[in-house]
XYZ file of C-alpha atoms in Angstrom:
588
model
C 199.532 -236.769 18.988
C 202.151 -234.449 20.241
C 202.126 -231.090 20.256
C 203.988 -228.996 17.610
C 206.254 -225.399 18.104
C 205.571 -223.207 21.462
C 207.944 -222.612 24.107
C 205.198 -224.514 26.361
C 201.872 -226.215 26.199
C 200.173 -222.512 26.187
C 196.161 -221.901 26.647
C 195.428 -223.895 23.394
C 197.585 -227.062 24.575
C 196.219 -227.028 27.960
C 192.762 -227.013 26.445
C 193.684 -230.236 24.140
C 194.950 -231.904 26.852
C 192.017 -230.843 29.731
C 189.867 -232.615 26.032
C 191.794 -236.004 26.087
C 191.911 -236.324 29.683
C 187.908 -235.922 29.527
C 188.357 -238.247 26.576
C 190.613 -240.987 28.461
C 187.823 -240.754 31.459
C 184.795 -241.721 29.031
C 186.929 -244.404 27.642
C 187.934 -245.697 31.089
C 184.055 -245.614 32.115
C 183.152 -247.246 29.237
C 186.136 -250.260 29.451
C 185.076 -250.632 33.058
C 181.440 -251.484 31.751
C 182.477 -253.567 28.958
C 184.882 -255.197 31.297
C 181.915 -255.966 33.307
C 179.925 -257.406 30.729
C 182.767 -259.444 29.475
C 182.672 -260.818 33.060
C 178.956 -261.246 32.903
C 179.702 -263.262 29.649
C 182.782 -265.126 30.836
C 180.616 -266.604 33.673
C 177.894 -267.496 31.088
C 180.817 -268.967 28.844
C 181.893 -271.114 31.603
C 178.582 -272.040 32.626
C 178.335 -273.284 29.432
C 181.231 -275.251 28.838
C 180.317 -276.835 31.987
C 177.390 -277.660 30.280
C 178.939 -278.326 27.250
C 181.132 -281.091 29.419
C 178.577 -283.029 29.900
C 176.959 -285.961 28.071
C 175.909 -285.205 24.170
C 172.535 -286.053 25.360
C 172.015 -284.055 27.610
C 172.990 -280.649 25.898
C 171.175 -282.009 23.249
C 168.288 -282.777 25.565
C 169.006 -278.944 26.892
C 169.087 -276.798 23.669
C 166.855 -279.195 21.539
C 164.038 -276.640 22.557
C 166.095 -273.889 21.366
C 166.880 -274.425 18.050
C 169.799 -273.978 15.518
C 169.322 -270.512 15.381
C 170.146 -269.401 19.159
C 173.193 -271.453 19.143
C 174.634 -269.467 15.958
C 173.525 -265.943 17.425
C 175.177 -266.868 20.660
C 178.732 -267.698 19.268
C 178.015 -264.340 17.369
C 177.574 -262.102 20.370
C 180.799 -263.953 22.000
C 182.864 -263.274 18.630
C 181.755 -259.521 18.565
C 182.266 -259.343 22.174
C 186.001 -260.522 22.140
C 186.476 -258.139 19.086
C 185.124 -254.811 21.084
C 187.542 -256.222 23.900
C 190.187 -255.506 21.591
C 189.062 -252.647 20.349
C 188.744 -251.161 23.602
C 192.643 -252.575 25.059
C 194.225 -250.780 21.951
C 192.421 -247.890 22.591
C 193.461 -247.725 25.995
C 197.234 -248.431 25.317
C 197.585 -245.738 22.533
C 195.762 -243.176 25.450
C 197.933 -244.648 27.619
C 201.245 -243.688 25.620
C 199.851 -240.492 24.402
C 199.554 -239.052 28.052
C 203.109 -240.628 28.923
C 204.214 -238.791 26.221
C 202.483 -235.305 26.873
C 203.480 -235.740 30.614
C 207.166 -236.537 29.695
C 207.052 -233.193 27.216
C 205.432 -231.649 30.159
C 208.385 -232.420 32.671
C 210.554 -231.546 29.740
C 209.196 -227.920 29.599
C 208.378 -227.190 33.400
C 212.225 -228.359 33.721
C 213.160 -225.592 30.982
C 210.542 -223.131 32.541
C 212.473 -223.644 36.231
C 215.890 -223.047 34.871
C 214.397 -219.809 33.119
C 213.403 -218.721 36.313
C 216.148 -219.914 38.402
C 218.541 -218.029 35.516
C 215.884 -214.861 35.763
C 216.612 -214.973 40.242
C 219.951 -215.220 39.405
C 220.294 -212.163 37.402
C 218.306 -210.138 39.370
C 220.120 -210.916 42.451
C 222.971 -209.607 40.515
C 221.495 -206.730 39.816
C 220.577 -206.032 43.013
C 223.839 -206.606 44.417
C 224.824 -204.320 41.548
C 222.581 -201.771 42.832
C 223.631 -201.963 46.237
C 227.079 -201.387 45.277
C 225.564 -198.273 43.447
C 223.323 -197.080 46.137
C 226.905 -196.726 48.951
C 228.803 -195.299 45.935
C 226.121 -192.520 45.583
C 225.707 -192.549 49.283
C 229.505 -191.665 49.248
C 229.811 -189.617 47.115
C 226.273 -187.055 48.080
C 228.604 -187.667 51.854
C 231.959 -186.264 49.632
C 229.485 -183.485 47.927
C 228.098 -182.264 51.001
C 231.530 -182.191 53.203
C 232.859 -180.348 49.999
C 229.866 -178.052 50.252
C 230.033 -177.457 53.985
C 234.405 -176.345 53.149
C 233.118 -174.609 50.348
C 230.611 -172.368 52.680
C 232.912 -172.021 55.649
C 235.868 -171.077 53.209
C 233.355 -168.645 51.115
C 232.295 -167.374 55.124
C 235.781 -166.808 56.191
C 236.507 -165.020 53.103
C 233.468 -163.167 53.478
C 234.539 -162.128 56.911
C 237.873 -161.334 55.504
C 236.788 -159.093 52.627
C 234.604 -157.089 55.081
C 237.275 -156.398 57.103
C 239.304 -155.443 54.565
C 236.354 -153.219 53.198
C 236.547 -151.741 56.823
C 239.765 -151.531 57.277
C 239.911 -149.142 53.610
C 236.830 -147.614 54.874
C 235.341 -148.919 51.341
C 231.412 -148.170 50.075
C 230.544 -152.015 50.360
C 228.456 -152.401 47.110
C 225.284 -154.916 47.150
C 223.316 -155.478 43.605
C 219.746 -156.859 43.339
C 218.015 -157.616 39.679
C 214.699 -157.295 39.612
C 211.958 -160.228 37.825
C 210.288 -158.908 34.918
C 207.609 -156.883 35.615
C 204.005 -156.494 33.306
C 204.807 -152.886 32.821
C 208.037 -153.873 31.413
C 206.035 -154.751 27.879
C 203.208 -151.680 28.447
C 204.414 -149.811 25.531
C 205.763 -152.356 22.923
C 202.538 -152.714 21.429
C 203.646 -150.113 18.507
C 206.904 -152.144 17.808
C 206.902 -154.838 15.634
C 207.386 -158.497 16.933
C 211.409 -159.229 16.064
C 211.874 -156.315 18.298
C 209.725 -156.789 20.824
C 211.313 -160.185 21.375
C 214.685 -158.526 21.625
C 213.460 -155.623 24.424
C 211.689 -158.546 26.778
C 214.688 -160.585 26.252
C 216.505 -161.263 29.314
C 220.315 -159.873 29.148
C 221.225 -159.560 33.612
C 221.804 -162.984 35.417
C 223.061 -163.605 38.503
C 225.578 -165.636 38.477
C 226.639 -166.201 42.014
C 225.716 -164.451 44.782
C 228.594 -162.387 44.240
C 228.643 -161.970 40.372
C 226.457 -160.059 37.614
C 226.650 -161.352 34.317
C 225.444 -158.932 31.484
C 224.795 -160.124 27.926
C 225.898 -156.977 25.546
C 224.887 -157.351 22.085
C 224.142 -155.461 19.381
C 222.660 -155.665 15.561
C 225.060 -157.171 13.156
C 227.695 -157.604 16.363
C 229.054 -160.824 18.049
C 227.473 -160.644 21.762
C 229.973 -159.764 24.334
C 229.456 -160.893 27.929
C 230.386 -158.324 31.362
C 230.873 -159.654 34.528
C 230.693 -157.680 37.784
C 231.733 -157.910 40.617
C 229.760 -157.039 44.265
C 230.424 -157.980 47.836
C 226.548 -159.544 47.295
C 223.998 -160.355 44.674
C 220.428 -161.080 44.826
C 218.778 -162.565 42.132
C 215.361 -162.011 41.127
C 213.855 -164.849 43.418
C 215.175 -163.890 46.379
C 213.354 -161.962 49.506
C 213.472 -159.571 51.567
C 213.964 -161.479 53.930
C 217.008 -162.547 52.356
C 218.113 -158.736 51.594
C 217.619 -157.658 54.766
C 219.924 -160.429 56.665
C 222.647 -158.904 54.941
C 221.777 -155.348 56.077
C 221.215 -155.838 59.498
C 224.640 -156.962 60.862
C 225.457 -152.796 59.887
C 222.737 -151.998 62.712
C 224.685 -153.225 65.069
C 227.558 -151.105 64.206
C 225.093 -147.964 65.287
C 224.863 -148.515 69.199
C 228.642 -149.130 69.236
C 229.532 -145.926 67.761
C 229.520 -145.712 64.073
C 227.785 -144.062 61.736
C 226.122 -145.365 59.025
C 224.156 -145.198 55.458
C 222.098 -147.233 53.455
C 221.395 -145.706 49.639
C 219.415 -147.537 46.639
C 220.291 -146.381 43.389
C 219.016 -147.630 40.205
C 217.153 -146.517 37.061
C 213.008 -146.007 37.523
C 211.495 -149.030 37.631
C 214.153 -151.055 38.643
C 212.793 -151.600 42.374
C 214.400 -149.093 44.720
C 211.674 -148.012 46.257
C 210.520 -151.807 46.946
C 214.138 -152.183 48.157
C 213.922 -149.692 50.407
C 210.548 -149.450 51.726
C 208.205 -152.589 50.602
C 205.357 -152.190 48.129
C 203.115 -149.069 48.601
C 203.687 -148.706 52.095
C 201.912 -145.514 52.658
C 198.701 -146.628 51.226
C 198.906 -150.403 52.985
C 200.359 -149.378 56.532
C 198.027 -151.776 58.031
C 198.164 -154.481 56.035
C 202.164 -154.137 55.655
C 202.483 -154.407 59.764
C 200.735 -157.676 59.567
C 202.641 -158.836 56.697
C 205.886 -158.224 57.553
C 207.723 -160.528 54.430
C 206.988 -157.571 52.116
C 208.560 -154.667 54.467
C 212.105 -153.243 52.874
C 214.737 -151.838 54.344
C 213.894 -149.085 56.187
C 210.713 -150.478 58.522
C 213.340 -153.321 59.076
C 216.410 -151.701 59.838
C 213.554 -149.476 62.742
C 212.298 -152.654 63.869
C 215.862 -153.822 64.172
C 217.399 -150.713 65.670
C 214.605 -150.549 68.515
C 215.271 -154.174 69.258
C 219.063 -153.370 70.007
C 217.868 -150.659 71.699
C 215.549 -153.042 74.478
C 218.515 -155.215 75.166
C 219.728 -151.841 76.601
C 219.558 -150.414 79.967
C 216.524 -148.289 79.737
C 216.715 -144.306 79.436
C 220.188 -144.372 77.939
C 219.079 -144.370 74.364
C 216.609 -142.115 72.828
C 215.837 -142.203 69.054
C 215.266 -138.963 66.786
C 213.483 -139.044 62.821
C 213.855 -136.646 60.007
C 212.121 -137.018 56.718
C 213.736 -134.638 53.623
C 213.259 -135.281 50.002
C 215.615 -133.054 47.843
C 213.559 -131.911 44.836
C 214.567 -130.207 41.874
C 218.243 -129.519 43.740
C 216.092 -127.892 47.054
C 215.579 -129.885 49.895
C 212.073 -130.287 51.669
C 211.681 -131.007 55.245
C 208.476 -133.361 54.611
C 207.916 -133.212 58.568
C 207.335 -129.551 59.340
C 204.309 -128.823 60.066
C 202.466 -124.875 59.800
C 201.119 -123.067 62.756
C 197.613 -124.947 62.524
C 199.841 -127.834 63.528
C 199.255 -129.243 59.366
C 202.347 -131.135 57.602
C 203.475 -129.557 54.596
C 206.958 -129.685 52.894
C 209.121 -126.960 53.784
C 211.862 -125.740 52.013
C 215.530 -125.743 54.074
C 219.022 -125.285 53.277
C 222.195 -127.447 53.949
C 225.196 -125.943 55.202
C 228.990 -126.975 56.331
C 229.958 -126.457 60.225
C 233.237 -125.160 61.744
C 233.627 -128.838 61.937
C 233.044 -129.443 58.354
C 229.876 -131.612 59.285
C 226.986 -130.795 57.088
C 224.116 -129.733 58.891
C 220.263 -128.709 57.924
C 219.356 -125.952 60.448
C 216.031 -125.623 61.583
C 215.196 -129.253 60.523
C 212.009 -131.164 61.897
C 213.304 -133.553 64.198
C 210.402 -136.378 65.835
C 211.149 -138.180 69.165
C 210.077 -141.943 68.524
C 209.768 -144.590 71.102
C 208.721 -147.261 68.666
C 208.928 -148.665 64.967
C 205.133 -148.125 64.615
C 205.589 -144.588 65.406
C 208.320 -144.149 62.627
C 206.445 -145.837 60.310
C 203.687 -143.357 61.108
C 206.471 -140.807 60.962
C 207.750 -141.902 57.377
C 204.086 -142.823 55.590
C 203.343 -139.282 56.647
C 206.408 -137.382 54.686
C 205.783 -139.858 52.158
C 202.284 -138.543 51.531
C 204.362 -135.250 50.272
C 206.653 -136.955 48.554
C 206.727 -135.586 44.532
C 205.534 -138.641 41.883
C 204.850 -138.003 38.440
C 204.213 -141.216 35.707
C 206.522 -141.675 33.368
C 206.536 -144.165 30.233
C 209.051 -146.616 32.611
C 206.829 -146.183 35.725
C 203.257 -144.842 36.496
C 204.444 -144.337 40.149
C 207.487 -142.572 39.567
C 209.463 -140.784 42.090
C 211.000 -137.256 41.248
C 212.901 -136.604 44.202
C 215.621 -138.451 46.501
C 214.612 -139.053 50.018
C 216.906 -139.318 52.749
C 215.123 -140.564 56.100
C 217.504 -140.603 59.354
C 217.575 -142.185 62.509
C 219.590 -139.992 65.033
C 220.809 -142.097 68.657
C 221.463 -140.238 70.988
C 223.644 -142.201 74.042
C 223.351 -140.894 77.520
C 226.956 -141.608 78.946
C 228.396 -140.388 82.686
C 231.312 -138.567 82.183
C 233.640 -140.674 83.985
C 232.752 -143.413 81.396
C 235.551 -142.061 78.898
C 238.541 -140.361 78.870
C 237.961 -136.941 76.320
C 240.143 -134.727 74.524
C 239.518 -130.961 75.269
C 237.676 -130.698 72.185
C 235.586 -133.363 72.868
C 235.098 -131.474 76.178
C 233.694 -128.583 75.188
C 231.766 -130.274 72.143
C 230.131 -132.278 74.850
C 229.636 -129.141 77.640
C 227.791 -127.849 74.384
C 225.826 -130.975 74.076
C 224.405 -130.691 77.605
C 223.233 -127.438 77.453
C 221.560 -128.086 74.321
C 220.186 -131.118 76.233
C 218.880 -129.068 79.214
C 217.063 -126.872 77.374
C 215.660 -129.339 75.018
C 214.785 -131.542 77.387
C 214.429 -130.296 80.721
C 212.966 -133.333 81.953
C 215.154 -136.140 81.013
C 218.463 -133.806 82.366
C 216.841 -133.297 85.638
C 216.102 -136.604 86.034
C 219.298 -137.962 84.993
C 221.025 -135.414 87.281
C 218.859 -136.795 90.006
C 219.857 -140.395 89.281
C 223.206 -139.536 89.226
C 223.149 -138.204 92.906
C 221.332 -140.771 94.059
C 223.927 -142.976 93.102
C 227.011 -141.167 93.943
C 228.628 -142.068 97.135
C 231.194 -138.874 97.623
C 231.267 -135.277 96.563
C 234.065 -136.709 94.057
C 231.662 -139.384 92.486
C 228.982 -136.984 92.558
C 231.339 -134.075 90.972
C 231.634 -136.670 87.928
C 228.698 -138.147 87.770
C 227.158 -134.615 87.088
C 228.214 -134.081 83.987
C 226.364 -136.753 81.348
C 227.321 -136.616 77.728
C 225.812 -137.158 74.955
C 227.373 -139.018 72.180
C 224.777 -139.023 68.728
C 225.312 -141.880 65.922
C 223.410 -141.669 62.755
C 221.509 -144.049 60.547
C 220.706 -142.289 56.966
C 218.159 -144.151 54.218
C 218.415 -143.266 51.647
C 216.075 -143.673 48.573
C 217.359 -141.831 45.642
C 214.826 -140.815 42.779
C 215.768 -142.359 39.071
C 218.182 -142.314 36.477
C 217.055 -142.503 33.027
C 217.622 -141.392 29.644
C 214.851 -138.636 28.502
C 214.167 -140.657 25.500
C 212.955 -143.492 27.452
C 211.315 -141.408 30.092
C 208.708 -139.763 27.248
C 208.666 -136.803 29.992
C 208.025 -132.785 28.561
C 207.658 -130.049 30.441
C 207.555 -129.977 34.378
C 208.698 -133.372 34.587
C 211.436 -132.654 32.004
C 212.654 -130.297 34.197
C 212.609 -132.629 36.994
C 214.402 -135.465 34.872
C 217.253 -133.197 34.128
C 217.761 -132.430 37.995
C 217.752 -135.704 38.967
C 220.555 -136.711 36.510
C 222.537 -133.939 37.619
C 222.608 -135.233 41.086
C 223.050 -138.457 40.773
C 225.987 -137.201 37.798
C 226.819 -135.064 40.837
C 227.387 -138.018 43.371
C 228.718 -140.264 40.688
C 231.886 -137.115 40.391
C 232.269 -137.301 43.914
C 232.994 -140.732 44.303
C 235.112 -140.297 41.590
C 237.041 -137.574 43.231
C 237.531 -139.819 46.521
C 238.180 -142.637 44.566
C 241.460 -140.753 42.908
C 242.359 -139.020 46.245
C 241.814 -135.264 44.917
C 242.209 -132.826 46.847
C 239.123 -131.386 46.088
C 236.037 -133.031 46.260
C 233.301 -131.104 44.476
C 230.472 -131.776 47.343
C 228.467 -128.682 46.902
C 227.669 -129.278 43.132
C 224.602 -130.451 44.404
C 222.238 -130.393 47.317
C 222.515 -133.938 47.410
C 226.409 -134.773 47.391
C 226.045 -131.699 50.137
C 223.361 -133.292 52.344
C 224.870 -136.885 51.633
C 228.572 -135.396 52.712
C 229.223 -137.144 56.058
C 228.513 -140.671 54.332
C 229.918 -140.427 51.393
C 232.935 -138.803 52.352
C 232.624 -138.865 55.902
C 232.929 -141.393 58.787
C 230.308 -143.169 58.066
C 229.626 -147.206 57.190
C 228.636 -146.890 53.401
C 226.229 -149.677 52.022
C 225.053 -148.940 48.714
C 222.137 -150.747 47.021
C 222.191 -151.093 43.222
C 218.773 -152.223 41.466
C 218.702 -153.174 38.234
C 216.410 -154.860 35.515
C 216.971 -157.823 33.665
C 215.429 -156.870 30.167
C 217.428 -156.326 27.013
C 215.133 -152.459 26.800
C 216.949 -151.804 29.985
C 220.553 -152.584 29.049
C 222.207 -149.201 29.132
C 220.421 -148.032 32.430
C 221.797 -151.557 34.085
C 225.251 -151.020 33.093
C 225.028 -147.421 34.016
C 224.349 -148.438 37.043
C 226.862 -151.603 37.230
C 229.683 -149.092 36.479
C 228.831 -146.465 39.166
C 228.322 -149.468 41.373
C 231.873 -150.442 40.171
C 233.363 -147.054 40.385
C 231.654 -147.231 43.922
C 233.924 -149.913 45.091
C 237.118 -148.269 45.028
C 236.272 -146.097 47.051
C 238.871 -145.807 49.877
C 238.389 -143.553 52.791
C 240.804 -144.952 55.693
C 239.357 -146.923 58.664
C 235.884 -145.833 59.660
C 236.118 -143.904 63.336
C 233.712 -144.442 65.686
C 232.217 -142.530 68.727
C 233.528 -142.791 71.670
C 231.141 -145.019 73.845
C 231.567 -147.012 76.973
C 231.159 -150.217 75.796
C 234.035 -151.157 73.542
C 231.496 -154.005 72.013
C 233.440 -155.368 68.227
C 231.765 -153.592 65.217
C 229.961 -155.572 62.940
């Protein structure tokens, strides 16, 4: 019996045939017996033909005692014998053929089952030369995608490089925009709206693109959606540090101890992360924990940290470092430093005015001696404690008032360092008396270390007269724009909300005026544009931090501030001058 269908013999074959095999064994046991009683007889057969050869008589004489009967059952049990025999040998041959046959069919399939498998090795050697081939193209091509990548960033570098020279060459404001993540307080007060609407104001409408490009969604009810691009020398998206801000700030630092001026100002609606920007989260309530965790600090405890480093890779005593702390409230400026005759701080109301040189100036500002970041961070917290906040429906922290923190350097040069003009001269005669009798100290002992060094009554003649060359460093952290409708504010804070617009209305005219080339540039329309008129307007390097938010309940704050950002940009004042210092070091 052969087995029927399958591609092989399977469980239920191999069972059937483990069954005949047992089946072949028991037969085989039981021929061998037979076989040995058919032996047993054979020699009893021939023992008795023996017998049977010899005379009648004497078989007759043998088996007379036996009887008839014996002799018939005898032949009987040989006849039966011979027949089970037979039995047995045809059993045998059919087992025989049957397992010839099943162990042919089983050749047949293990023969099939090999060239399945040899066919299966064979394809997947294929495939794996296949994938080989694969693997080098993709390991050429990641090779083609990452030399393309490095091109891409030295090109985007060198153009970089380019485009800030050019920015410096026009004196331009270089314009940096960061967009905020969406905040909780962002949904506070959409409870009261119903939910097709409240979709539409958490919707997210400001992307950035590249780190150079803003994308803004515009859209409207019952209008197609219209997509604005702008354009910035850098854009942060809402992922990125301040780690990451702050590398791109820094490189201006340098520009400070080789002679140039220069101002950093955040502007932005409330809410849209100035203040972060500027000075990390809640730094006057976490001082301590902010020093130890310096990833959250902003811009201004970096740019101190940074400054004072420059400073120790400098001979020591030629630099000395000067803070001021003003917030300009309500269109009055504050010095948040002065302090009353019990030695207590408390905000003190000043006045900004133009010099002969048509420098502003704030007489009779606070000015603090630092030696260290920690002590300007002391310095700042401590005007920031005056600082005017009022909550608003956009912020519960609001600020109401622009703050303008400065750094002022003062470089102790010999006078033989640099050639002067005669104004310069007697700017710089004025500069040492006001040194002498501001610091007696420091002149005296500067005096004394220029003797000691001079080696003839010439040397000594120029050595005597040190001057004094002072670069500034202006933060700036300007209070909100918003609409009043969005603010929810009545009263006081009403009041305050219109200022503030003004201002920044203010600033946003001057750079307009600059940016046409009037003749007249409306600076005293407001305290700030007055304070602010040396950077704007002035000599100084202009970086100007835009914050925005991403949500659609935002979107015409954001492009507010994307267009004075814009309007920003084309801005051109001429080169930037710089001070005249010893060291011609390259401006960053």
């Amino acid at each position: 019996m052969r087995p029927r269908g399958g591609s092989g013999p399977g469980p239920v074959w191999a069972q059937r045939v483990r069954q005949l095999e047992r089946s072949l064994r028991t037969k085989e046991e039981r021929i061998v017996v037979l076989e040995t009683e058919n032996a047993a007889l054979h020699l009893k057969l021939a023992e008795y033909q023996g017998l049977a050869g010899r005379s009648t008589n004497e078989v007759l004489q043998l088996y007379s005692a036996h009887g008839q009967q014996q002799k018939l059952q005898r032949g009987s049990v040989v006849t039966h014998l011979h027949e089970a025999i037979k039995r047995l040998k045809q059993d045998m041959k059919s087992l025989r053929s049957f397992a010839l046959e099943l162990s042919k069919d089983f050749q047949r399939q293990c023969k099939a089952y090999l060239y399945q498998a040899l066919t299966a090795v064979q394809e997947i050697q294929l495939q794996n030369e296949a994938m080989q081939m694969f693997q080098i193209k993709a390991f050429d091509l990641e090779q083609s995608l990452q030399e393309v990548t490095e091109r891409y960033e030295k090109e985007k570098q060198k153009r970089r490089v380019l485009h800030n020279s050019l920015v410096e060459l026009r004196g331009n404001i270089r314009v940096h925009c960061r967009i905020r993540p969406s905040l909780p307080f962002d949904n506070a007060d959409e409870h009261s709206i119903s939910q097709d609407r409240q979709r539409n104001f958490s919707e997210k409408v400001a992307y950035a693109i590249d780190d150079e490009t803003v994308l803004v969604k515009c859209s409207r009810p019952g209008h197609a959606s219209i997509n604005k691009t702008f354009q910035f020398e850098r854009v942060y998206s809402a992922f990125e540090s301040q780690d990451t801000v702050f590398a791109d700030v820094a490189p201006l630092l340098t520009s400070l101890l080789d002679g140039y001026n220069v101002c950093i100002m955040a502007y932005g609606q409330t809410g849209s992360g100035k203040t972060y920007t500027m000075l990390g989260p809640q730094l006057e309530e976490n001082f301590a924990f902010a020093l130890e965790d310096e990833s959250e600090l902003g811009i201004i405890p970096r740019a101190t940290q940074e400054v004072f480093r420059l400073i120790s890779e400098k001979p020591p005593g030629s630099y000395w470092v000067e803070v001021s702390v003003v917030e300009v409230y309500n269109n009055e400026i504050f010095d948040l430093l002065a302090k009353d005759s019990c030695g207590k701080v408390f905000g003190v109301k000043r006045d900004v005015v133009t010099t002969r040189e048509g420098k502003s100036n704030v007489p009779l500002l606070t000015y603090e001696t630092v030696e260290n970041a920690s002590e300007f961070l002391h310095l700042v917290i401590r005007g920031l404690q005056l600082r005017v906040r009022h909550p608003t429906l956009v912020h519960a922290h609001s600020s109401r008032s622009h703050l303008v923190v400065t750094l002022t350097i003062t470089t102790i040069v010999s006078g033989d360092s640099l050639g002067t003009s005669w104004e310069d001269e007697q700017i710089n005669q004025r500069l040492n008396k006001e040194f002498s009798c501001t610091y007696p100290q420091k002149a005296r002992e500067n005096r004394s270390t220029s003797s000691s060094r001079a080696s003839s009554p010439a040397q000594l003649e120029a050595t005597e007269k040190p001057k004094q060359v002072k670069t500034r460093l202006q933060l700036v952290d300007l209070a909100g724009s918003e609409c009043v409708g969005m603010s929810g504010v009545t009263g006081a804070a009403l009041r305050e909300t219109s200022f503030i617009n003004r201002s920044l209305s203010a600033l946003a005219d001057v750079l307009g005026a600059i940016a046409e080339q009037r003749s007249h540039v409306p600076y005293r329309n407001s305290k700030l544009t007055h304070l602010l008129q040396d950077s704007v307007g002035g000599d100084a390097k202009l970086l100007l931090m835009l914050c925005i938010s991403p949500d659609q309940k935002y979107l015409t704050e954001s492009l507010q501030s994307l267009g004075f950002g814009t309007r920003a940009r084309q801005v051109q004042r001429g080169q930037i001058k710089k001070k005249n210092l010893p060291v011609q070091s390259k401006a960053k």
